[in-house]
CSV table of C-alpha atoms and ligand atoms in Angstrom, one decimal:
chain,number,residue,atom,x,y,z
A,20,MET,CA,-60.7,176.6,-137.5
A,21,THR,CA,-60.2,174.0,-134.8
A,22,ASP,CA,-59.5,170.3,-135.2
A,23,PRO,CA,-61.0,168.9,-132.0
A,24,LEU,CA,-58.3,166.2,-132.0
A,25,THR,CA,-55.7,169.0,-131.3
A,26,LEU,CA,-57.7,169.8,-128.0
A,27,HIS,CA,-58.3,166.3,-126.5
A,28,PRO,CA,-57.3,162.7,-127.1
A,29,PRO,CA,-59.9,160.8,-129.3
A,30,THR,CA,-61.0,158.7,-126.3
A,31,THR,CA,-61.8,161.7,-124.2
A,32,LEU,CA,-63.8,163.3,-127.1
A,33,LEU,CA,-65.7,160.1,-127.8
A,34,SER,CA,-66.5,159.5,-124.2
A,35,ALA,CA,-67.9,163.0,-123.7
A,36,LEU,CA,-69.7,163.2,-127.1
A,37,CYS,CA,-71.3,159.7,-126.7
A,38,ALA,CA,-72.5,160.6,-123.2
A,39,CYS,CA,-74.0,163.9,-124.5
A,40,ILE,CA,-75.9,162.1,-127.2
A,41,LYS,CA,-77.1,159.3,-124.9
A,42,THR,CA,-78.1,161.3,-121.9
A,43,GLU,CA,-79.0,164.7,-123.2
A,44,ILE,CA,-79.9,164.6,-126.9
A,45,HIS,CA,-81.6,161.2,-127.1
A,46,PRO,CA,-84.3,161.9,-124.5
A,47,LEU,CA,-85.1,165.2,-126.2
A,48,SER,CA,-85.3,163.5,-129.6
A,49,ALA,CA,-87.5,160.7,-128.3
A,50,ALA,CA,-90.0,163.2,-126.8
A,51,ALA,CA,-90.0,165.3,-130.0
A,52,VAL,CA,-90.5,162.3,-132.3
A,53,ALA,CA,-93.4,161.1,-130.1
A,54,GLN,CA,-95.0,164.5,-130.8
A,55,GLY,CA,-94.5,164.3,-134.6
A,56,SER,CA,-91.2,166.1,-135.2
A,57,LYS,CA,-88.3,164.5,-137.1
A,58,LEU,CA,-85.3,163.0,-135.6
A,59,PHE,CA,-81.8,164.3,-135.0
A,60,GLY,CA,-80.3,166.7,-132.5
A,61,ALA,CA,-77.3,168.7,-131.7
A,62,ALA,CA,-75.3,170.1,-128.7
A,63,ILE,CA,-72.8,172.9,-128.1
A,64,LEU,CA,-70.0,172.0,-125.7
A,65,ARG,CA,-67.1,173.9,-124.2
A,66,LYS,CA,-63.8,173.2,-125.9
A,67,SER,CA,-62.0,173.4,-122.6
A,68,ASN,CA,-63.8,170.7,-120.5
A,69,LEU,CA,-66.4,169.3,-122.9
A,70,SER,CA,-69.3,170.2,-120.7
A,71,THR,CA,-72.6,170.8,-122.4
A,72,ILE,CA,-73.8,174.3,-122.7
A,73,ILE,CA,-77.0,173.4,-124.6
A,74,ALA,CA,-78.5,170.3,-126.3
A,75,HIS,CA,-81.6,170.2,-128.4
A,76,THR,CA,-83.4,168.4,-131.1
A,77,ASN,CA,-85.4,168.8,-134.3
A,78,GLN,CA,-88.5,171.0,-134.0
A,79,GLU,CA,-90.0,170.7,-137.5
A,80,GLY,CA,-93.4,170.4,-135.9
A,81,THR,CA,-93.0,174.2,-135.5
A,82,SER,CA,-91.1,175.2,-138.6
A,83,PRO,CA,-89.4,173.2,-141.5
A,84,LEU,CA,-86.3,175.3,-140.8
A,85,TRP,CA,-85.8,174.0,-137.2
A,86,HIS,CA,-83.6,171.1,-137.9
A,87,GLY,CA,-81.7,169.8,-134.8
A,88,GLU,CA,-78.7,172.1,-135.6
A,89,THR,CA,-80.6,175.3,-136.5
A,90,TRP,CA,-82.9,175.0,-133.5
A,91,THR,CA,-79.9,174.4,-131.1
A,92,ILE,CA,-78.1,177.4,-132.5
A,93,THR,CA,-81.2,179.6,-132.0
A,94,GLN,CA,-81.5,178.4,-128.4
A,95,PHE,CA,-77.8,179.0,-127.8
A,96,PHE,CA,-78.1,182.6,-128.9
A,97,ALA,CA,-81.2,183.0,-126.7
A,98,ILE,CA,-78.9,182.6,-123.7
A,99,PRO,CA,-77.8,186.1,-122.5
A,100,GLU,CA,-74.4,187.0,-124.0
A,101,THR,CA,-72.8,187.3,-120.5
A,102,LYS,CA,-73.9,183.8,-119.6
A,103,ARG,CA,-72.6,181.8,-122.7
A,104,PRO,CA,-69.1,181.4,-124.0
A,105,HIS,CA,-68.0,182.8,-127.4
A,106,VAL,CA,-68.6,180.5,-130.3
A,107,SER,CA,-64.8,180.3,-130.7
A,108,GLU,CA,-64.7,178.5,-127.4
A,109,CYS,CA,-67.2,175.8,-128.4
A,110,ILE,CA,-67.4,172.4,-130.1
A,111,PHE,CA,-70.5,171.8,-132.2
A,112,LEU,CA,-71.8,168.3,-131.9
A,113,THR,CA,-74.5,166.9,-134.2
A,114,THR,CA,-76.0,163.4,-134.3
A,115,HIS,CA,-75.7,163.2,-138.1
A,116,GLU,CA,-73.7,164.9,-140.8
A,117,PRO,CA,-75.4,168.3,-141.3
A,118,CYS,CA,-77.5,169.1,-144.3
A,119,SER,CA,-76.6,172.1,-146.5
A,120,LEU,CA,-78.9,174.3,-144.5
A,121,CYS,CA,-77.4,173.4,-141.2
A,122,LEU,CA,-73.8,173.3,-142.5
A,123,SER,CA,-74.3,176.9,-143.5
A,124,ALA,CA,-76.0,177.8,-140.2
A,125,ILE,CA,-73.1,176.4,-138.3
A,126,LEU,CA,-70.7,178.5,-140.4
A,127,TRP,CA,-72.7,181.7,-140.3
A,128,ALA,CA,-73.1,181.4,-136.5
A,129,GLY,CA,-69.3,181.5,-136.3
A,130,PHE,CA,-68.4,178.0,-135.2
A,131,ASP,CA,-65.1,176.8,-136.5
A,132,ASN,CA,-65.8,173.0,-136.2
A,133,PHE,CA,-68.4,170.3,-136.0
A,134,VAL,CA,-68.3,166.7,-135.0
A,135,TYR,CA,-71.0,164.2,-136.2
A,136,MET,CA,-72.0,160.6,-135.5
A,137,TYR,CA,-74.0,159.3,-138.6
A,138,THR,CA,-72.7,160.0,-142.1
A,139,TYR,CA,-75.1,161.0,-144.9
A,140,GLU,CA,-75.0,157.4,-146.1
A,141,GLU,CA,-75.9,156.0,-142.7
A,142,THR,CA,-78.7,158.7,-142.3
A,143,HIS,CA,-80.1,157.6,-145.6
A,144,ALA,CA,-79.9,153.8,-144.7
A,145,VAL,CA,-81.0,154.0,-141.1
A,146,PHE,CA,-83.6,156.8,-141.2
A,147,GLU,CA,-84.8,156.9,-144.9
A,148,CYS,CA,-83.6,160.5,-145.1
A,149,HIS,CA,-82.6,161.2,-148.6
A,150,GLY,CA,-82.4,165.0,-148.8
A,151,ASP,CA,-78.8,165.7,-147.8
A,152,LEU,CA,-76.9,164.2,-150.7
A,153,ASP,CA,-79.7,164.9,-153.1
A,154,ILE,CA,-79.5,168.6,-152.5
A,155,PHE,CA,-75.7,168.6,-152.8
A,156,ASN,CA,-76.1,166.7,-156.1
A,157,GLU,CA,-79.0,168.5,-157.7
A,158,VAL,CA,-78.7,172.1,-156.5
A,159,PHE,CA,-75.1,172.8,-155.4
A,160,HIS,CA,-73.5,170.6,-157.9
A,161,VAL,CA,-70.6,170.0,-155.6
A,162,ALA,CA,-67.7,168.2,-157.1
A,163,GLU,CA,-67.3,164.5,-156.2
A,164,GLY,CA,-64.6,163.8,-153.7
A,165,ASP,CA,-63.2,161.1,-151.5
A,166,ALA,CA,-65.6,160.5,-148.7
A,167,ARG,CA,-63.0,159.5,-146.2
A,168,GLN,CA,-65.5,159.9,-143.3
A,169,ALA,CA,-68.1,157.5,-144.7
A,170,SER,CA,-67.4,154.4,-142.8
A,171,LEU,CA,-67.3,153.5,-139.1
A,172,ASP,CA,-63.6,152.7,-139.1
A,173,GLY,CA,-62.7,155.6,-141.3
A,174,ARG,CA,-61.1,153.4,-143.9
A,175,GLU,CA,-63.8,152.6,-146.5
A,176,LYS,CA,-63.5,154.7,-149.5
A,177,GLN,CA,-66.6,156.0,-151.3
A,178,VAL,CA,-67.0,158.7,-153.9
A,179,ARG,CA,-69.8,161.2,-153.3
A,180,PRO,CA,-70.4,164.9,-153.7
A,181,GLN,CA,-68.2,166.5,-151.0
A,182,TYR,CA,-68.2,169.7,-149.2
A,183,LYS,CA,-64.7,170.8,-148.1
A,184,LEU,CA,-64.1,168.9,-144.8
A,185,ARG,CA,-61.2,171.1,-143.8
A,186,SER,CA,-60.8,174.7,-144.7
A,187,GLY,CA,-59.7,178.0,-143.1
A,188,ARG,CA,-63.3,178.4,-141.9
A,189,LEU,CA,-64.2,175.0,-140.6
A,190,VAL,CA,-63.1,171.4,-139.7
A,191,ALA,CA,-65.7,168.6,-140.0
A,192,THR,CA,-64.8,165.5,-138.0
A,193,SER,CA,-66.8,162.2,-137.9
A,194,PHE,CA,-67.0,159.8,-135.1
A,195,ALA,CA,-65.3,157.4,-137.6
A,196,GLU,CA,-62.3,159.6,-137.7
A,197,LEU,CA,-62.1,159.9,-134.0
A,198,LEU,CA,-62.2,156.1,-133.8
A,199,ALA,CA,-59.5,155.8,-136.5
A,200,ALA,CA,-57.3,158.1,-134.4
A,201,ILE,CA,-57.2,155.7,-131.5
A,202,GLU,CA,-53.8,154.0,-131.8
A,203,ASP,CA,-54.2,151.1,-129.4
A,204,GLY,CA,-56.2,148.3,-131.1
A,205,ASN,CA,-57.9,147.0,-128.0
A,206,VAL,CA,-59.0,150.4,-126.9
A,207,GLN,CA,-60.2,151.2,-130.4
A,208,LYS,CA,-62.3,148.1,-130.3
A,209,GLU,CA,-63.8,149.1,-127.0
A,210,TYR,CA,-64.8,152.6,-128.4
A,211,VAL,CA,-66.1,151.1,-131.7
A,212,GLY,CA,-68.5,149.1,-129.4
A,213,LEU,CA,-69.4,152.3,-127.5
A,214,VAL,CA,-70.3,154.2,-130.7
A,215,GLU,CA,-72.2,151.3,-132.1
A,216,GLY,CA,-74.2,151.1,-128.9
A,217,VAL,CA,-75.1,154.8,-129.1
A,218,LYS,CA,-76.0,154.4,-132.8
A,219,ARG,CA,-78.1,151.4,-132.2
A,220,SER,CA,-80.0,153.0,-129.3
A,221,TYR,CA,-80.6,156.3,-131.2
A,222,GLY,CA,-81.4,154.3,-134.3
A,223,ARG,CA,-84.4,152.7,-132.5
A,224,LEU,CA,-86.1,156.0,-132.8
A,225,SER,CA,-86.3,155.5,-136.5
A,226,GLU,CA,-89.4,153.4,-136.3
A,227,ALA,CA,-91.5,156.1,-134.8
A,228,TYR,CA,-89.9,158.6,-137.1
A,229,ARG,CA,-90.7,156.6,-140.2
A,230,ARG,CA,-94.3,156.3,-139.0
A,231,ASN,CA,-94.5,160.1,-138.6
A,232,MET,CA,-93.1,160.6,-142.1
A,233,GLY,CA,-95.4,158.0,-143.6
A,234,VAL,CA,-92.5,155.8,-144.8
A,235,GLU,CA,-92.8,152.1,-144.5
B,314,LIG,ZN1,-80.3,170.2,-141.4
């Protein structure tokens, strides 16, 4: 398992991951939402230099299983083996905390990490997407734990059903944790602004998405 913070400083990670969402995932999501798909996207980046290997977005217009993450993983493995890095050399980025389907897909594909921007709670509030925590609650009966990643600054404590955020298999890191890892207060403020800007901009897609889903 790899903690991305052992590879790069939090500011380097946030700059690269925000740029990837803004310039690569967002345009794909906007186009897919306009055609009736749901929101949310993912990207796979090289651990070494944080360059994007592939970015994609939800394709539920084709199949209910093609969430942003599952579709991106499928497209990654469509790249010939000689032309893509091994999964152990990659960081998995997702716009939102992955649902139980995608969390499992990331694991089964062999990735040892993922980093996400919106928490389940934010996904629920901003996009009216209720399924993630509901499934953990009603089907998996996951024990409640300390949701240390639930707030933007990484400090707010909430209790919720909790998958294991750190294990021998996988490390899950939120943008909130990356922000909390910035030691200089002024620099941290600057990056909080950067993340809020990306969230605001991506969040504007929620209007068209809600229309597609028939949610007022
Ligand atoms: Zn999913």
